[in-house]
Amino acid sequence: LRAAALAYGLTELASARDPDLGLRALARAIGVSATALYRHFPDKDALLDALAGAGMAQLGALQARAAAAVGGGRDGFMESGFAYVRFARDNPALFRLTFSRAGRMAPGDDDPAALGQAQRLLYEGVAAMMPGEIAPAKRDVMALHAWSLVHGLAMLILDGRVAWDDAKLRQILALTFDMGD
Amino acid sequence: LRAAALAYGLTELASARDPDLGLRALARAIGVSATALYRHFPDKDALLDALAGAGMAQLGALQARAAAAVGGGRDGFMESGFAYVRFARDNPALFRLTFSRAGRMAPGDDDPAALGQAQRLLYEGVAAMMPGEIAPAKRDVMALHAWSLVHGLAMLILDGRVAWDDAKLRQILALTFDMGD
DNA sequence: TGTACATCAGTGAACGCGCGTTCACTGATGTAC
DNA sequence: TGTACATCAGTGAACGCGCGTTCACTGATGTAC
């Protein structure tokens, strides 16, 4: 049941716009009594945390795959950024839930594999972008810069402020991701 | 009462983390029966829309003031970007509400003065940043780039993913806002 | 100046709703001897 | 092989809660004649 609940939750959050997911509603949807869920999660919060963790893991995996598909390096970094925005578009509620939840945990309290992977990808990407010597502080700034860009783009798209346009998005990303030239 | 409701709503949303604001709760807080609000707003949605509009107006005004304070131009653009992030930090729930609501309206259905001002500032900023001839398409890309950056930074800070650090934030912004060099 | 009437802001009771959670329970599955 | 017992996943009824909204109402303020 735990697996079924998470699976349904993830698909529901992929299509939904609003990340408000009710415990009762979820139970109803998978054809089980609401109380049954309490066998597998201490409370609603824990359920949502699990979903958020799964979302983060999905996002990380997607980014890694996108980067690998073009052979890594600077192109891979750019592709991983693009994948980030695509993930948000394809999983609006899950994307929101993932970030609103994960931030509420104490640092390190997160699913370590998932957050670790996202962070690592970010830094590796920055390194690939600037292959020379980079001061750690500078690397940090560039990583946050890239992260903010894709995150903001994703949010603006989810909020209906920016229309999806493949070519235009790539141009916007290029401004940051080709910066090392 | 309309003014009181909006005023209280704004201060509440400035301190709150969560933009879920109840009509009954708001009425209770300003010492009035819940039904009294229906004299001034057709329903809860209208109330929230009004608050979102006010938030957008505040944000626009703040950005304009920040830009003017350093004499406009490229510095002014950078300052307006910084003000954007500061506004989000200082009004977490209002910032969220403003963007989640405003996007749901049909384009142009928004408070025209507010959205117009934000948009205009954006384009003027890009123009100031690149004083030469810019193709409209390129200007568009640069404007969205800048917007996404500050928006993403704001969201990551609100979600507790990025710590507030004045100097660091300025460095991150500079990567984009000094790009025309 | 006084009277009749309309307008309007606000009230309190009541509606139905979905929610998260607790409770005592049932029935199936496994395990010890 | 059979019996006794513990474990465990699931059930349905019930709790209290806050919500948005409707309703018939009250009392004050303004306006017409």
CSV table of C-alpha atoms (C1' of nucleotides) in Angstrom, one decimal:
chain,number,residue,atom,x,y,z
A,1,LEU,CA,0.0,0.0,0.0
A,2,ARG,CA,2.8,2.4,0.8
A,3,ALA,CA,4.0,2.0,-2.8
A,4,ALA,CA,0.6,2.4,-4.2
A,5,ALA,CA,0.0,5.5,-2.2
A,6,LEU,CA,3.2,7.1,-3.3
A,7,ALA,CA,2.7,6.0,-6.9
A,8,TYR,CA,-0.8,7.5,-7.0
A,9,GLY,CA,0.3,10.6,-5.2
A,10,LEU,CA,3.1,11.2,-7.7
A,11,THR,CA,0.9,10.8,-10.8
A,12,GLU,CA,-1.8,13.0,-9.1
A,13,LEU,CA,0.8,15.7,-8.3
A,14,ALA,CA,2.1,15.5,-11.9
A,15,SER,CA,-1.3,16.4,-13.3
A,16,ALA,CA,-2.5,18.7,-10.6
A,17,ARG,CA,-1.8,22.4,-10.4
A,18,ASP,CA,-2.2,22.7,-6.7
A,19,PRO,CA,0.1,20.7,-4.4
A,20,ASP,CA,-2.6,20.5,-1.7
A,21,LEU,CA,-3.2,16.8,-1.5
A,22,GLY,CA,-5.6,15.4,1.1
A,23,LEU,CA,-4.9,12.2,3.0
A,24,ARG,CA,-8.6,11.2,2.7
A,25,ALA,CA,-8.8,12.1,-0.9
A,26,LEU,CA,-5.7,10.1,-1.7
A,27,ALA,CA,-7.0,7.1,0.2
A,28,ARG,CA,-10.3,7.3,-1.6
A,29,ALA,CA,-8.6,7.5,-4.9
A,30,ILE,CA,-6.6,4.3,-4.4
A,31,GLY,CA,-9.7,2.6,-3.0
A,32,VAL,CA,-8.7,2.2,0.6
A,33,SER,CA,-10.0,3.6,3.9
A,34,ALA,CA,-8.3,6.7,5.1
A,35,THR,CA,-7.2,5.1,8.2
A,36,ALA,CA,-5.3,2.4,6.4
A,37,LEU,CA,-2.7,4.9,5.5
A,38,TYR,CA,-1.8,5.3,9.1
A,39,ARG,CA,-0.4,1.8,9.0
A,40,HIS,CA,2.3,3.2,6.7
A,41,PHE,CA,2.8,6.8,7.6
A,42,PRO,CA,2.7,8.3,11.1
A,43,ASP,CA,0.7,11.2,9.8
A,44,LYS,CA,-0.1,13.3,6.7
A,45,ASP,CA,3.1,15.3,7.0
A,46,ALA,CA,5.2,12.2,6.7
A,47,LEU,CA,3.2,11.1,3.6
A,48,LEU,CA,3.9,14.5,2.0
A,49,ASP,CA,7.5,14.4,3.0
A,50,ALA,CA,7.9,11.0,1.3
A,51,LEU,CA,6.3,12.4,-1.9
A,52,ALA,CA,8.5,15.4,-1.8
A,53,GLY,CA,11.6,13.2,-1.4
A,54,ALA,CA,10.5,11.1,-4.4
A,55,GLY,CA,10.0,14.2,-6.4
A,56,MET,CA,13.5,15.4,-5.6
A,57,ALA,CA,14.9,12.0,-6.6
A,58,GLN,CA,13.0,12.1,-9.9
A,59,LEU,CA,14.2,15.5,-10.7
A,60,GLY,CA,17.8,14.6,-9.9
A,61,ALA,CA,17.7,11.5,-12.0
A,62,LEU,CA,16.1,13.4,-14.9
A,63,GLN,CA,18.8,16.0,-14.8
A,64,ALA,CA,21.6,13.4,-14.7
A,65,ARG,CA,20.1,11.5,-17.6
A,66,ALA,CA,19.7,14.7,-19.6
A,67,ALA,CA,23.3,15.7,-19.0
A,68,ALA,CA,24.6,12.3,-19.9
A,69,ALA,CA,22.6,12.2,-23.1
A,70,VAL,CA,24.7,14.9,-24.7
A,71,GLY,CA,28.0,13.6,-23.2
A,72,GLY,CA,28.2,15.8,-20.1
A,73,GLY,CA,30.5,18.8,-20.1
A,74,ARG,CA,29.1,22.2,-20.7
A,75,ASP,CA,26.4,21.0,-23.0
A,76,GLY,CA,25.4,18.5,-20.4
A,77,PHE,CA,25.1,21.3,-17.8
A,78,MET,CA,22.9,23.3,-20.1
A,79,GLU,CA,20.7,20.2,-20.8
A,80,SER,CA,20.4,19.5,-17.1
A,81,GLY,CA,19.2,23.0,-16.6
A,82,PHE,CA,16.7,22.6,-19.4
A,83,ALA,CA,15.5,19.3,-17.8
A,84,TYR,CA,14.9,21.1,-14.6
A,85,VAL,CA,12.5,23.5,-16.2
A,86,ARG,CA,10.9,20.7,-18.2
A,87,PHE,CA,10.4,18.7,-15.0
A,88,ALA,CA,8.6,21.6,-13.4
A,89,ARG,CA,6.3,22.0,-16.4
A,90,ASP,CA,5.5,18.3,-16.5
A,91,ASN,CA,4.9,18.0,-12.7
A,92,PRO,CA,3.6,21.3,-11.5
A,93,ALA,CA,2.3,20.3,-8.1
A,94,LEU,CA,5.0,17.9,-7.4
A,95,PHE,CA,7.7,20.5,-8.2
A,96,ARG,CA,6.1,22.9,-5.8
A,97,LEU,CA,5.6,20.3,-3.1
A,98,THR,CA,9.2,19.1,-3.4
A,99,PHE,CA,10.6,22.6,-2.8
A,100,SER,CA,8.2,23.8,-0.3
A,101,ARG,CA,8.6,20.7,1.8
A,102,ALA,CA,12.3,20.0,1.5
A,103,GLY,CA,13.1,23.5,2.7
A,104,ARG,CA,11.3,23.0,5.9
A,105,MET,CA,13.5,20.1,7.0
A,106,ALA,CA,16.7,20.8,8.9
A,107,PRO,CA,19.7,20.8,6.6
A,108,GLY,CA,20.8,17.2,6.1
A,109,ASP,CA,17.5,16.0,7.2
A,110,ASP,CA,16.4,15.7,3.6
A,111,ASP,CA,16.7,12.6,1.6
A,112,PRO,CA,20.4,12.7,1.4
A,113,ALA,CA,20.8,10.9,-1.9
A,114,ALA,CA,18.4,13.1,-3.7
A,115,LEU,CA,19.5,16.5,-2.4
A,116,GLY,CA,23.1,15.4,-2.5
A,117,GLN,CA,22.7,14.5,-6.2
A,118,ALA,CA,21.1,17.8,-7.1
A,119,GLN,CA,23.8,19.7,-5.3
A,120,ARG,CA,26.6,17.7,-6.7
A,121,LEU,CA,25.2,18.1,-10.3
A,122,LEU,CA,25.1,21.8,-9.8
A,123,TYR,CA,28.7,22.1,-8.7
A,124,GLU,CA,30.0,19.6,-11.3
A,125,GLY,CA,28.1,21.6,-13.9
A,126,VAL,CA,29.8,24.8,-12.8
A,127,ALA,CA,33.1,23.1,-12.9
A,128,ALA,CA,32.5,21.9,-16.4
A,129,MET,CA,31.4,25.3,-17.5
A,130,MET,CA,34.6,26.9,-16.3
A,131,PRO,CA,37.3,24.3,-16.7
A,132,GLY,CA,40.1,26.5,-15.5
A,133,GLU,CA,40.9,27.3,-11.9
A,134,ILE,CA,37.9,28.7,-10.0
A,135,ALA,CA,38.0,30.0,-6.6
A,136,PRO,CA,35.5,28.1,-4.4
A,137,ALA,CA,33.6,31.3,-3.6
A,138,LYS,CA,33.2,32.1,-7.3
A,139,ARG,CA,32.1,28.6,-8.0
A,140,ASP,CA,29.5,28.9,-5.3
A,141,VAL,CA,28.2,32.1,-6.8
A,142,MET,CA,28.0,30.7,-10.3
A,143,ALA,CA,26.2,27.6,-9.1
A,144,LEU,CA,23.6,29.6,-7.2
A,145,HIS,CA,23.2,31.8,-10.2
A,146,ALA,CA,22.5,29.0,-12.5
A,147,TRP,CA,20.1,27.3,-10.0
A,148,SER,CA,18.2,30.6,-9.5
A,149,LEU,CA,17.8,31.1,-13.2
A,150,VAL,CA,16.2,27.7,-13.9
A,151,HIS,CA,14.2,27.8,-10.7
A,152,GLY,CA,12.8,31.2,-11.5
A,153,LEU,CA,12.0,30.3,-15.0
A,154,ALA,CA,10.3,27.2,-13.8
A,155,MET,CA,8.2,29.1,-11.3
A,156,LEU,CA,7.2,31.8,-13.7
A,157,ILE,CA,6.1,29.2,-16.2
A,158,LEU,CA,4.1,27.4,-13.5
A,159,ASP,CA,2.4,30.6,-12.5
A,160,GLY,CA,1.5,31.3,-16.0
A,161,ARG,CA,3.7,34.4,-16.3
A,162,VAL,CA,5.9,33.0,-19.0
A,163,ALA,CA,4.7,30.9,-21.9
A,164,TRP,CA,6.6,27.8,-22.8
A,165,ASP,CA,8.8,28.2,-25.9
A,166,ASP,CA,11.5,25.8,-26.5
A,167,ALA,CA,13.8,28.0,-28.5
A,168,LYS,CA,13.3,31.1,-26.4
A,169,LEU,CA,14.0,29.1,-23.2
A,170,ARG,CA,17.3,27.8,-24.6
A,171,GLN,CA,18.3,31.3,-25.5
A,172,ILE,CA,17.6,32.5,-22.0
A,173,LEU,CA,19.5,29.6,-20.5
A,174,ALA,CA,22.4,30.2,-22.9
A,175,LEU,CA,22.9,33.7,-21.5
A,176,THR,CA,24.0,32.0,-18.2
A,177,PHE,CA,25.2,28.6,-19.3
A,178,ASP,CA,27.5,29.9,-22.0
A,179,MET,CA,28.9,32.6,-19.8
A,180,GLY,CA,32.3,31.1,-19.4
A,181,ASP,CA,33.3,31.9,-23.0
B,1,LEU,CA,-13.8,48.2,6.1
B,2,ARG,CA,-12.5,47.4,2.7
B,3,ALA,CA,-9.4,49.4,3.5
B,4,ALA,CA,-9.1,47.8,6.9
B,5,ALA,CA,-9.4,44.4,5.5
B,6,LEU,CA,-6.8,45.0,2.9
B,7,ALA,CA,-4.4,46.7,5.3
B,8,TYR,CA,-4.7,43.8,7.8
B,9,GLY,CA,-4.4,41.3,5.0
B,10,LEU,CA,-1.2,42.9,3.8
B,11,THR,CA,0.5,43.0,7.2
B,12,GLU,CA,-0.6,39.5,7.9
B,13,LEU,CA,0.7,38.2,4.6
B,14,ALA,CA,4.0,40.1,5.3
B,15,SER,CA,4.7,38.1,8.4
B,16,ALA,CA,3.1,34.8,7.4
B,17,ARG,CA,4.9,32.1,5.7
B,18,ASP,CA,1.9,30.5,4.2
B,19,PRO,CA,-0.4,32.5,1.8
B,20,ASP,CA,-3.5,30.6,2.8
B,21,LEU,CA,-5.6,33.4,4.3
B,22,GLY,CA,-9.1,32.6,5.6
B,23,LEU,CA,-11.9,34.9,5.1
B,24,ARG,CA,-13.3,34.1,8.5
B,25,ALA,CA,-9.9,34.4,10.1
B,26,LEU,CA,-9.3,37.8,8.6
B,27,ALA,CA,-12.7,39.0,9.7
B,28,ARG,CA,-12.1,37.7,13.2
B,29,ALA,CA,-8.7,39.5,13.2
B,30,ILE,CA,-10.1,42.9,12.3
B,31,GLY,CA,-13.0,42.4,14.8
B,32,VAL,CA,-15.9,42.1,12.4
B,33,SER,CA,-18.3,39.4,11.5
B,34,ALA,CA,-17.3,37.2,8.6
B,35,THR,CA,-20.4,38.1,6.7
B,36,ALA,CA,-19.6,41.8,6.8
B,37,LEU,CA,-16.8,41.2,4.3
B,38,TYR,CA,-19.4,40.3,1.7
B,39,ARG,CA,-20.5,43.9,1.7
B,40,HIS,CA,-17.2,44.7,0.1
B,41,PHE,CA,-16.1,41.7,-1.8
B,42,PRO,CA,-18.3,39.3,-3.8
B,43,ASP,CA,-16.4,36.3,-2.4
B,44,LYS,CA,-13.1,35.2,-1.0
B,45,ASP,CA,-11.5,35.0,-4.4
B,46,ALA,CA,-12.1,38.7,-5.0
B,47,LEU,CA,-10.6,39.5,-1.7
B,48,LEU,CA,-7.4,37.6,-2.4
B,49,ASP,CA,-7.3,39.1,-5.9
B,50,ALA,CA,-7.4,42.5,-4.4
B,51,LEU,CA,-4.6,41.6,-2.0
B,52,ALA,CA,-2.5,40.2,-4.8
B,53,GLY,CA,-3.0,43.3,-6.8
B,54,ALA,CA,-1.9,45.4,-3.9
B,55,GLY,CA,1.2,43.2,-3.5
B,56,MET,CA,2.1,43.7,-7.1
B,57,ALA,CA,1.7,47.4,-6.8
B,58,GLN,CA,3.9,47.5,-3.7
B,59,LEU,CA,6.6,45.5,-5.4
B,60,GLY,CA,6.6,47.7,-8.5
B,61,ALA,CA,6.8,50.9,-6.4
B,62,LEU,CA,9.6,49.4,-4.3
B,63,GLN,CA,11.6,48.6,-7.4
B,64,ALA,CA,11.0,52.0,-8.9
B,65,ARG,CA,12.1,53.7,-5.8
B,66,ALA,CA,15.2,51.5,-5.5
B,67,ALA,CA,16.2,52.2,-9.0
B,68,ALA,CA,15.7,55.9,-8.7
B,69,ALA,CA,17.7,56.0,-5.4
B,70,VAL,CA,20.9,55.3,-7.3
B,71,GLY,CA,20.0,57.5,-10.3
B,72,GLY,CA,18.6,54.9,-12.6
B,73,GLY,CA,20.7,53.4,-15.4
B,74,ARG,CA,22.4,50.1,-15.1
B,75,ASP,CA,23.0,50.6,-11.4
B,76,GLY,CA,19.3,51.3,-11.0
B,77,PHE,CA,18.4,48.1,-12.8
B,78,MET,CA,20.6,46.1,-10.5
B,79,GLU,CA,19.1,47.8,-7.5
B,80,SER,CA,15.6,47.1,-8.7
B,81,GLY,CA,16.5,43.5,-9.0
B,82,PHE,CA,17.8,43.5,-5.5
B,83,ALA,CA,14.7,45.2,-4.3
B,84,TYR,CA,12.7,42.4,-5.9
B,85,VAL,CA,14.4,39.8,-3.8
B,86,ARG,CA,14.2,41.9,-0.7
B,87,PHE,CA,10.5,42.3,-1.1
B,88,ALA,CA,10.1,38.6,-1.3
B,89,ARG,CA,12.1,38.1,1.9
B,90,ASP,CA,10.1,40.8,3.7
B,91,ASN,CA,6.7,39.6,2.5
B,92,PRO,CA,6.9,35.9,2.0
B,93,ALA,CA,3.3,35.0,1.9
B,94,LEU,CA,2.3,38.2,0.0
B,95,PHE,CA,4.9,37.5,-2.6
B,96,ARG,CA,3.7,34.0,-3.2
B,97,LEU,CA,0.1,35.1,-3.3
B,98,THR,CA,0.8,37.9,-5.7
B,99,PHE,CA,2.4,35.6,-8.2
B,100,SER,CA,0.1,32.6,-7.8
B,101,ARG,CA,-3.0,34.8,-8.2
B,102,ALA,CA,-2.0,37.2,-10.8
B,103,GLY,CA,-1.1,34.4,-13.2
B,104,ARG,CA,-4.5,33.0,-13.0
B,105,MET,CA,-6.1,36.0,-14.5
B,106,ALA,CA,-6.4,36.4,-18.2
B,107,PRO,CA,-3.6,38.5,-19.6
B,108,GLY,CA,-4.5,42.2,-19.2
B,109,ASP,CA,-7.1,41.3,-16.6
B,110,ASP,CA,-4.5,42.1,-14.0
B,111,ASP,CA,-4.2,45.4,-12.3
B,112,PRO,CA,-2.9,47.2,-15.4
B,113,ALA,CA,-1.0,49.8,-13.6
B,114,ALA,CA,0.9,47.4,-11.4
B,115,LEU,CA,1.7,44.7,-13.9
B,116,GLY,CA,2.4,47.4,-16.5
B,117,GLN,CA,4.9,49.1,-14.2
B,118,ALA,CA,6.7,45.8,-13.5
B,119,GLN,CA,6.9,45.0,-17.1
B,120,ARG,CA,8.0,48.5,-18.1
B,121,LEU,CA,10.7,48.5,-15.5
B,122,LEU,CA,12.0,45.3,-16.8
B,123,TYR,CA,12.3,46.5,-20.3
B,124,GLU,CA,13.7,49.9,-19.4
B,125,GLY,CA,16.2,48.1,-17.3
B,126,VAL,CA,17.3,45.9,-20.1
B,127,ALA,CA,17.6,48.9,-22.3
B,128,ALA,CA,19.7,50.8,-19.7
B,129,MET,CA,21.9,47.8,-19.4
B,130,MET,CA,22.6,47.6,-23.1
B,131,PRO,CA,22.5,51.2,-24.4
B,132,GLY,CA,23.3,50.3,-28.0
B,133,GLU,CA,20.9,48.9,-30.5
B,134,ILE,CA,19.2,45.8,-29.3
B,135,ALA,CA,17.0,43.7,-31.4
B,136,PRO,CA,13.6,43.4,-29.8
B,137,ALA,CA,13.9,39.6,-29.6
B,138,LYS,CA,17.2,39.9,-27.8
B,139,ARG,CA,15.8,42.4,-25.4
B,140,ASP,CA,13.0,40.1,-24.6
B,141,VAL,CA,15.3,37.3,-23.9
B,142,MET,CA,17.5,39.4,-21.6
B,143,ALA,CA,14.5,40.7,-19.8
B,144,LEU,CA,13.1,37.3,-19.1
B,145,HIS,CA,16.6,36.2,-18.1
B,146,ALA,CA,16.9,38.9,-15.5
B,147,TRP,CA,13.4,38.3,-14.2
B,148,SER,CA,13.9,34.6,-13.9
B,149,LEU,CA,17.1,35.1,-12.0
B,150,VAL,CA,15.6,37.4,-9.3
B,151,HIS,CA,12.4,35.4,-9.1
B,152,GLY,CA,14.3,32.1,-8.6
B,153,LEU,CA,16.5,33.6,-6.1
B,154,ALA,CA,13.5,34.9,-4.2
B,155,MET,CA,11.8,31.6,-4.3
B,156,LEU,CA,14.8,29.6,-3.2
B,157,ILE,CA,15.2,32.0,-0.3
B,158,LEU,CA,11.6,31.7,0.7
B,159,ASP,CA,11.8,28.0,0.6
B,160,GLY,CA,14.8,28.0,2.9
B,161,ARG,CA,17.2,26.6,0.2
B,162,VAL,CA,19.4,29.6,0.1
B,163,ALA,CA,20.5,31.7,3.1
B,164,TRP,CA,20.2,35.5,2.9
B,165,ASP,CA,23.6,37.0,2.4
B,166,ASP,CA,23.7,40.6,1.1
B,167,ALA,CA,27.2,40.4,-0.5
B,168,LYS,CA,26.7,37.1,-2.1
B,169,LEU,CA,23.4,38.0,-3.5
B,170,ARG,CA,24.9,41.1,-5.1
B,171,GLN,CA,27.6,38.9,-6.7
B,172,ILE,CA,25.0,36.6,-8.1
B,173,LEU,CA,23.0,39.4,-9.5
B,174,ALA,CA,26.1,41.0,-10.9
B,175,LEU,CA,26.7,38.0,-13.1
B,176,THR,CA,23.5,38.9,-15.0
B,177,PHE,CA,23.1,42.6,-14.5
B,178,ASP,CA,26.7,43.5,-15.5
B,179,MET,CA,26.5,41.2,-18.5
B,180,GLY,CA,26.5,44.0,-21.1
B,181,ASP,CA,30.1,44.9,-20.4
C,1,DT,C1',-39.2,71.2,10.6
C,2,DG,C1',-41.1,66.9,10.4
C,3,DT,C1',-42.4,62.6,8.5
C,4,DA,C1',-42.0,58.5,5.3
C,5,DC,C1',-39.2,55.8,3.0
C,6,DA,C1',-35.1,53.8,0.8
C,7,DT,C1',-30.3,52.5,1.2
C,8,DC,C1',-26.7,50.4,3.2
C,9,DA,C1',-23.2,48.3,6.6
C,10,DG,C1',-23.1,45.2,9.8
C,11,DT,C1',-25.0,41.1,12.8
C,12,DG,C1',-25.6,36.1,14.4
C,13,DA,C1',-27.5,31.7,13.4
C,14,DA,C1',-27.3,28.1,10.4
C,15,DC,C1',-26.1,25.2,6.1
C,16,DG,C1',-23.1,21.5,4.4
C,17,DC,C1',-18.4,20.2,3.5
C,18,DG,C1',-14.0,17.9,3.7
C,19,DC,C1',-10.5,17.4,6.6
C,20,DG,C1',-6.9,14.9,10.0
C,21,DT,C1',-7.0,11.8,13.5
C,22,DT,C1',-8.6,8.4,17.2
C,23,DC,C1',-10.9,4.3,18.4
C,24,DA,C1',-12.4,-0.4,18.9
C,25,DC,C1',-12.9,-3.9,15.8
C,26,DT,C1',-12.1,-7.9,12.3
C,27,DG,C1',-9.9,-11.2,9.7
C,28,DA,C1',-5.9,-13.1,7.7
C,29,DT,C1',-1.1,-14.6,8.1
C,30,DG,C1',2.7,-16.4,10.4
C,31,DT,C1',5.1,-18.7,14.3
C,32,DA,C1',6.1,-21.8,18.6
C,33,DC,C1',5.6,-25.9,20.5
D,1,DT,C1',-0.2,-32.3,12.0
D,2,DG,C1',-2.7,-29.6,15.0
D,3,DT,C1',-3.5,-26.1,18.2
D,4,DA,C1',-2.7,-21.5,20.6
D,5,DC,C1',-1.3,-17.3,20.1
D,6,DA,C1',0.8,-12.9,18.4
D,7,DT,C1',1.3,-9.8,14.7
D,8,DC,C1',-0.3,-6.9,11.3
D,9,DA,C1',-3.2,-4.6,7.5
D,10,DG,C1',-7.3,-3.0,6.9
D,11,DT,C1',-12.3,-1.4,8.3
D,12,DG,C1',-16.2,1.9,9.6
D,13,DA,C1',-18.0,5.0,12.9
D,14,DA,C1',-17.1,8.9,15.3
D,15,DC,C1',-14.6,13.2,17.1
D,16,DG,C1',-14.0,18.2,16.6
D,17,DC,C1',-12.5,21.8,13.5
D,18,DG,C1',-12.5,25.7,10.5
D,19,DC,C1',-14.1,26.9,6.4
D,20,DG,C1',-17.1,29.7,2.6
D,21,DT,C1',-21.5,31.0,2.0
D,22,DT,C1',-26.6,32.1,2.6
D,23,DC,C1',-30.3,33.9,5.2
D,24,DA,C1',-33.4,37.0,7.6
D,25,DC,C1',-32.6,40.5,10.6
D,26,DT,C1',-31.3,45.3,12.8
D,27,DG,C1',-30.1,49.8,13.1
D,28,DA,C1',-28.2,53.9,11.4
D,29,DT,C1',-27.8,57.4,7.7
D,30,DG,C1',-29.5,60.0,4.0
D,31,DT,C1',-33.1,61.8,1.0
D,32,DA,C1',-37.9,63.6,-0.9
D,33,DC,C1',-41.7,66.1,-0.1
